[in-house]
CSV table of C-alpha atoms in Angstrom, one decimal:
chain,number,residue,atom,x,y,z
A,1,ALA,CA,0.0,0.0,0.0
A,2,PHE,CA,1.2,3.5,-0.6
A,3,VAL,CA,0.7,7.0,0.8
A,4,SER,CA,0.1,9.4,-2.0
A,5,SER,CA,0.5,12.9,-0.6
A,6,GLN,CA,-0.3,15.1,2.4
A,7,VAL,CA,-3.3,16.5,0.5
A,8,LEU,CA,-6.6,14.8,1.3
A,9,GLY,CA,-7.5,12.9,-1.8
A,10,PRO,CA,-9.1,9.6,-2.8
A,11,ASN,CA,-6.0,7.5,-1.7
A,12,ALA,CA,-6.1,9.1,1.7
A,13,LEU,CA,-9.6,8.1,2.6
A,14,TRP,CA,-10.0,4.9,4.6
A,15,LYS,CA,-12.8,3.5,6.7
A,16,ILE,CA,-12.0,2.3,10.2
A,17,ILE,CA,-14.1,-0.8,11.0
A,18,PHE,CA,-14.0,-1.7,14.7
A,19,ALA,CA,-14.0,-5.3,15.9
A,20,LYS,CA,-17.1,-6.4,17.8
A,21,ASN,CA,-16.5,-8.3,21.0
A,22,CYS,CA,-19.4,-10.3,22.4
A,23,TYR,CA,-20.1,-10.4,26.1
A,24,TYR,CA,-23.0,-11.8,28.2
A,25,ASP,CA,-25.0,-9.1,30.1
A,26,SER,CA,-26.4,-11.0,33.1
A,27,HIS,CA,-28.8,-8.1,34.0
A,28,LYS,CA,-30.4,-8.2,30.5
A,29,GLY,CA,-30.0,-12.0,30.2
A,30,GLN,CA,-28.6,-11.6,26.7
A,31,HIS,CA,-25.4,-11.3,24.7
A,32,ASP,CA,-24.4,-7.8,23.7
A,33,TYR,CA,-21.6,-6.5,21.5
A,34,ILE,CA,-19.2,-3.8,22.3
A,35,TYR,CA,-16.9,-2.1,19.8
A,36,ASP,CA,-13.2,-2.4,20.7
A,37,SER,CA,-11.2,0.6,19.5
A,38,HIS,CA,-8.0,-1.3,20.0
A,39,ASN,CA,-8.7,-3.9,17.2
A,40,ILE,CA,-9.7,-2.5,13.8
A,41,LYS,CA,-9.7,-3.2,10.1
A,42,ILE,CA,-8.8,-0.5,7.6
A,43,GLN,CA,-10.9,-0.4,4.4
A,44,HIS,CA,-10.2,1.7,1.3
A,45,ILE,CA,-13.2,4.0,0.7
A,46,ASP,CA,-13.2,3.6,-3.1
A,47,TYR,CA,-11.9,0.0,-3.7
A,48,TYR,CA,-13.5,-1.7,-0.6
A,49,LYS,CA,-10.3,-3.7,0.0
A,50,TYR,CA,-8.6,-4.0,3.4
A,51,LEU,CA,-5.1,-2.9,4.3
A,52,GLY,CA,-3.0,-5.8,5.5
A,53,ILE,CA,0.0,-8.1,5.1
A,54,ASN,CA,0.2,-11.3,3.2
A,55,SER,CA,0.6,-14.4,5.4
A,56,GLY,CA,3.7,-15.3,3.5
A,57,SER,CA,7.0,-13.5,3.4
A,58,TYR,CA,6.7,-10.8,0.8
A,59,LYS,CA,9.3,-8.1,1.1
A,60,SER,CA,8.9,-4.5,0.0
A,61,PRO,CA,11.1,-3.7,-3.0
A,62,ILE,CA,12.6,-0.6,-1.5
A,63,SER,CA,13.3,-1.2,2.2
A,64,GLU,CA,12.9,-5.0,2.2
A,65,HIS,CA,10.6,-4.8,5.2
A,66,THR,CA,7.2,-6.7,5.2
A,67,GLU,CA,5.1,-5.6,2.2
A,68,VAL,CA,1.8,-4.0,3.1
A,69,SER,CA,-1.0,-4.1,0.5
A,70,CYS,CA,-4.7,-4.5,-0.1
A,71,GLY,CA,-5.7,-7.9,-1.1
A,72,GLU,CA,-8.2,-10.8,-0.8
A,73,TYR,CA,-6.1,-13.1,1.4
A,74,TYR,CA,-4.2,-10.7,3.6
A,75,HIS,CA,-4.1,-10.6,7.4
A,76,THR,CA,-6.1,-7.4,7.9
A,77,ASP,CA,-6.5,-7.1,11.7
A,78,TRP,CA,-4.7,-4.1,13.2
A,79,LYS,CA,-4.1,-3.3,16.8
A,80,VAL,CA,-4.3,0.4,17.8
A,81,ASN,CA,-1.9,1.7,20.4
A,82,HIS,CA,-2.1,5.4,21.4
A,83,SER,CA,1.4,6.6,21.0
A,84,ARG,CA,1.0,9.3,23.6
A,85,LEU,CA,0.2,8.2,27.2
A,86,GLU,CA,-2.3,11.0,27.8
A,87,ASN,CA,-4.5,9.5,25.0
A,88,SER,CA,-5.0,6.0,26.3
A,89,GLN,CA,-8.8,6.0,26.2
A,90,ARG,CA,-10.8,3.1,24.6
A,91,TYR,CA,-12.1,5.2,21.7
A,92,LEU,CA,-10.6,7.1,18.8
A,93,LYS,CA,-11.2,10.8,18.0
A,94,SER,CA,-9.8,13.3,15.6
A,95,ASN,CA,-6.2,14.3,16.1
A,96,ASP,CA,-5.4,11.1,18.1
A,97,VAL,CA,-1.8,9.9,17.2
A,98,VAL,CA,-1.6,6.1,17.2
A,99,ASN,CA,0.7,3.3,16.2
A,100,LEU,CA,-0.8,0.4,14.2
A,101,SER,CA,0.5,-3.1,14.5
A,102,THR,CA,-0.5,-6.6,13.3
A,103,LYS,CA,0.7,-10.1,14.2
A,104,LYS,CA,3.2,-11.6,11.8
A,105,PHE,CA,3.7,-15.4,11.8
A,106,TYR,CA,6.3,-15.8,9.1
A,107,ASP,CA,9.8,-14.3,8.9
A,108,ASN,CA,11.2,-12.8,5.7
A,109,ASN,CA,12.6,-16.2,4.7
A,110,GLY,CA,9.1,-17.8,4.8
A,111,GLU,CA,9.8,-19.7,8.0
A,112,TYR,CA,6.8,-20.1,10.4
A,113,ILE,CA,7.1,-18.4,13.8
A,114,ASN,CA,5.1,-20.2,16.5
A,115,ASP,CA,3.9,-17.2,18.6
A,116,GLY,CA,4.5,-14.7,15.9
A,117,TYR,CA,5.6,-11.1,16.6
A,118,GLU,CA,4.1,-7.6,16.5
A,119,ALA,CA,4.9,-5.7,13.3
A,120,PHE,CA,4.2,-2.0,13.1
A,121,LEU,CA,2.9,0.0,10.1
A,122,ARG,CA,5.5,2.5,8.8
A,123,SER,CA,5.6,5.1,6.1
A,124,HIS,CA,9.1,6.3,5.2
A,125,ASP,CA,10.4,9.3,3.2
A,126,ILE,CA,11.6,7.2,0.2
A,127,GLN,CA,9.4,8.1,-2.7
A,128,PHE,CA,8.9,6.4,-6.1
A,129,SER,CA,6.9,7.1,-9.2
A,130,ILE,CA,4.3,5.1,-11.2
A,131,GLY,CA,3.6,7.1,-14.3
A,132,ASN,CA,3.1,10.7,-13.3
A,133,ASP,CA,2.2,9.9,-9.7
A,134,THR,CA,4.6,9.9,-6.8
A,135,PHE,CA,4.1,7.6,-3.8
A,136,GLN,CA,5.5,6.7,-0.4
A,137,GLU,CA,5.8,3.0,0.4
A,138,LEU,CA,4.0,1.5,3.5
A,139,VAL,CA,5.7,-1.4,5.3
A,140,CYS,CA,5.5,-3.4,8.5
A,141,HIS,CA,8.6,-3.8,10.7
A,142,ASN,CA,9.6,-4.9,14.2
A,143,GLU,CA,12.3,-2.3,14.8
A,144,ARG,CA,12.4,0.7,17.1
A,145,LEU,CA,9.4,3.0,16.8
A,146,GLY,CA,9.8,6.5,15.5
A,147,GLY,CA,7.9,9.4,13.9
A,148,ASN,CA,7.3,7.5,10.7
A,149,ASP,CA,5.3,4.9,12.7
A,150,GLU,CA,2.8,7.4,14.0
A,151,TRP,CA,-0.6,7.9,12.3
A,152,CYS,CA,-2.9,10.8,13.0
A,153,ILE,CA,-6.6,10.0,13.0
A,154,GLU,CA,-8.7,12.6,11.1
A,155,LEU,CA,-12.4,11.8,11.3
A,156,ILE,CA,-14.2,13.0,8.2
A,157,LYS,CA,-17.6,11.4,8.8
A,158,GLN,CA,-19.1,8.8,11.0
A,159,ASP,CA,-21.5,6.1,9.7
């Protein structure tokens, strides 16, 4: 997946879909669902595909980290961690700065890892072109976190 520019455009619009967790409410005598802001899926507004990593060992061509893309058979569950301690609430709001991670079960050589490890979504400053368009590559990594691993939530509308 790629970040196109800092200007809000079609490639910058994604829908956040919160995971539903079921719990039993003994007072109501029924199962209810709560939305968990720490577990999400990220869906492209125009293409309806989910952002994720392939369960295999695909490497990005530029940085050789784990490739991030939109596809049918990708691991698309993301964990939200507020990157600033003062924003550790259980909901997301505009201007929240978060880190996004997913569980990776294969190393870059294709070897299975029993318990997996947390891989963080990163955008870096290396740009490339396809035709007349310039893009930044998105990857997942398990290195030290920095500014390129922070994502600012901008809520445009709520369904």
